[in-house]
mmCIF file of C-alpha atoms in Angstrom:
data_model
loop_
_atom_site.group_PDB
_atom_site.id
_atom_site.type_symbol
_atom_site.label_atom_id
_atom_site.label_comp_id
_atom_site.label_asym_id
_atom_site.label_seq_id
_atom_site.Cartn_x
_atom_site.Cartn_y
_atom_site.Cartn_z
ATOM 1 C CA MET A 109 31.736 -39.878 45.564
ATOM 2 C CA SER A 110 32.579 -40.084 42.095
ATOM 3 C CA VAL A 111 29.522 -41.348 39.961
ATOM 4 C CA VAL A 112 30.538 -44.540 39.423
ATOM 5 C CA GLU A 113 29.815 -44.807 43.491
ATOM 6 C CA GLN A 114 26.914 -42.763 43.388
ATOM 7 C CA LEU A 115 25.737 -45.252 40.901
ATOM 8 C CA LYS A 116 27.046 -48.616 42.787
ATOM 9 C CA THR A 117 25.345 -46.863 45.651
ATOM 10 C CA PHE A 118 21.276 -47.080 43.454
ATOM 11 C CA VAL A 119 22.187 -50.496 42.378
ATOM 12 C CA ASP A 120 22.551 -51.602 46.188
ATOM 13 C CA LYS A 121 19.787 -50.095 47.221
ATOM 14 C CA VAL A 122 18.015 -52.013 44.383
ATOM 15 C CA ASN A 123 19.544 -55.544 45.516
ATOM 16 C CA ARG A 124 18.886 -54.585 48.975
ATOM 17 C CA TYR A 125 14.890 -53.987 48.226
ATOM 18 C CA PRO A 126 14.218 -55.800 44.946
ATOM 19 C CA ASP A 127 10.617 -55.598 45.922
ATOM 20 C CA ARG A 128 10.356 -52.873 44.103
ATOM 21 C CA ILE A 129 11.221 -53.711 40.800
ATOM 22 C CA GLN A 130 10.357 -57.267 40.749
ATOM 23 C CA ASN A 131 6.951 -56.608 38.331
ATOM 24 C CA GLU A 132 9.824 -54.983 35.902
ATOM 25 C CA LYS A 133 11.260 -56.092 32.472
ATOM 26 C CA ASP A 134 14.383 -56.836 32.030
ATOM 27 C CA ARG A 135 15.957 -53.529 30.671
ATOM 28 C CA VAL A 136 19.572 -51.850 30.040
ATOM 29 C CA PHE A 137 19.628 -48.555 31.077
ATOM 30 C CA GLN A 138 22.645 -46.606 29.961
ATOM 31 C CA PHE A 139 24.847 -43.818 30.281
ATOM 32 C CA ASP A 140 26.990 -42.191 28.139
ATOM 33 C CA LEU A 141 29.143 -39.260 30.103
ATOM 34 C CA THR A 142 30.766 -36.863 27.914
ATOM 35 C CA ASN A 143 33.943 -37.619 29.089
ATOM 36 C CA LYS A 144 34.090 -40.750 26.844
ATOM 37 C CA ALA A 145 32.905 -43.347 29.657
ATOM 38 C CA THR A 146 29.964 -45.511 28.888
ATOM 39 C CA ILE A 147 28.093 -47.102 32.036
ATOM 40 C CA GLN A 148 25.331 -49.549 32.166
ATOM 41 C CA ILE A 149 23.123 -50.637 34.730
ATOM 42 C CA GLU A 150 21.359 -54.514 34.080
ATOM 43 C CA GLN A 151 18.211 -54.316 35.759
ATOM 44 C CA LEU A 152 16.565 -57.690 35.686
ATOM 45 C CA LYS A 153 12.929 -58.620 36.355
ATOM 46 C CA GLU A 154 13.979 -60.752 39.531
ATOM 47 C CA GLY A 155 14.514 -57.317 41.421
ATOM 48 C CA LYS A 156 18.553 -57.674 40.821
ATOM 49 C CA ALA A 157 20.288 -55.019 39.320
ATOM 50 C CA PHE A 158 24.034 -54.919 38.138
ATOM 51 C CA LEU A 159 26.440 -51.962 37.573
ATOM 52 C CA VAL A 160 28.959 -52.442 33.944
ATOM 53 C CA GLU A 161 31.555 -49.811 33.220
ATOM 54 C CA ASP A 162 31.938 -49.916 29.404
ATOM 55 C CA GLY A 163 28.629 -52.161 28.740
ATOM 56 C CA GLN A 164 28.490 -53.712 26.183
ATOM 57 C CA LYS A 165 25.051 -54.614 25.935
ATOM 58 C CA ASP A 166 22.215 -53.294 23.480
ATOM 59 C CA ALA A 167 20.647 -50.599 25.498
ATOM 60 C CA ASP A 168 17.412 -49.840 25.869
ATOM 61 C CA VAL A 169 17.518 -46.096 26.882
ATOM 62 C CA THR A 170 20.741 -44.333 26.645
ATOM 63 C CA LEU A 171 20.905 -41.014 28.581
ATOM 64 C CA LYS A 172 24.047 -38.804 27.001
ATOM 65 C CA LEU A 173 24.758 -36.279 29.889
ATOM 66 C CA SER A 174 27.760 -34.795 31.776
ATOM 67 C CA GLU A 175 29.451 -36.982 35.131
ATOM 68 C CA HIS A 176 28.120 -33.607 36.548
ATOM 69 C CA HIS A 177 24.355 -33.882 35.861
ATOM 70 C CA LEU A 178 24.138 -37.701 36.353
ATOM 71 C CA GLN A 179 25.587 -37.002 39.587
ATOM 72 C CA LYS A 180 22.373 -34.565 40.215
ATOM 73 C CA LEU A 181 20.012 -36.803 38.354
ATOM 74 C CA LEU A 182 21.207 -39.731 40.760
ATOM 75 C CA VAL A 183 20.458 -37.125 43.574
ATOM 76 C CA ASP A 184 16.794 -35.776 42.248
ATOM 77 C CA GLU A 185 17.962 -32.406 41.710
ATOM 78 C CA LEU A 186 17.879 -32.409 38.068
ATOM 79 C CA ASN A 187 14.625 -32.140 35.982
ATOM 80 C CA PRO A 188 15.136 -34.294 33.580
ATOM 81 C CA THR A 189 12.581 -32.250 31.072
ATOM 82 C CA MET A 190 14.147 -29.387 31.367
ATOM 83 C CA ALA A 191 18.183 -30.615 31.032
ATOM 84 C CA PHE A 192 16.453 -32.381 27.900
ATOM 85 C CA MET A 193 14.911 -29.134 26.987
ATOM 86 C CA THR A 194 18.296 -27.330 27.032
ATOM 87 C CA GLY A 195 20.304 -29.764 25.367
ATOM 88 C CA GLN A 196 21.887 -30.432 28.901
ATOM 89 C CA LEU A 197 20.498 -34.276 28.160
ATOM 90 C CA LYS A 198 20.250 -36.539 25.007
ATOM 91 C CA VAL A 199 18.095 -39.510 25.230
ATOM 92 C CA SER A 200 17.830 -42.197 22.281
ATOM 93 C CA GLY A 201 16.147 -45.555 22.462
ATOM 94 C CA LYS A 202 12.821 -45.799 24.714
ATOM 95 C CA ILE A 203 12.226 -42.032 26.043
ATOM 96 C CA GLY A 204 9.704 -43.738 28.816
ATOM 97 C CA LEU A 205 12.245 -45.539 29.772
ATOM 98 C CA ALA A 206 14.100 -42.250 31.028
ATOM 99 C CA ILE A 207 11.244 -41.759 33.108
ATOM 100 C CA LYS A 208 11.242 -44.830 35.219
ATOM 101 C CA LEU A 209 14.029 -44.347 35.753
ATOM 102 C CA GLN A 210 13.608 -40.952 36.957
ATOM 103 C CA GLU A 211 10.761 -42.952 39.461
ATOM 104 C CA LEU A 212 12.966 -45.842 40.554
ATOM 105 C CA VAL A 213 15.787 -42.822 41.285
ATOM 106 C CA ARG A 214 13.375 -41.304 43.444
ATOM 107 C CA THR A 215 12.311 -44.649 45.290
ATOM 108 C CA TYR A 216 15.068 -45.802 45.979
ATOM 109 C CA GLN A 217 16.615 -41.909 47.254
ATOM 110 C CA GLU A 218 13.887 -42.083 50.238
ATOM 111 C CA LEU A 219 15.459 -45.643 51.705
ATOM 112 C CA ALA A 220 18.713 -45.752 53.834
#
């Protein structure tokens, strides 16, 4: 499964279970992949999320990493702290949102 397909699956889960993000703020998570692709997930406080390839919105947090590492992050097999410390992951913007993303991934990982 490609990273875009994995992100679509994640966004679909968010949209099927919007109650888990209803109290969140509107935000944009951006992924700058080393193959030059830019992908954004727009999360809205109404409990909806959208996947935008080549997104142009201002990101609240940007994660720069390889497609392989993003795939591992999406299945909760990547330790973001270790990846950051070893240079496999670079974060710009609101670093706390990178941690929030990890929490969201874990929350939705458990759901079918």
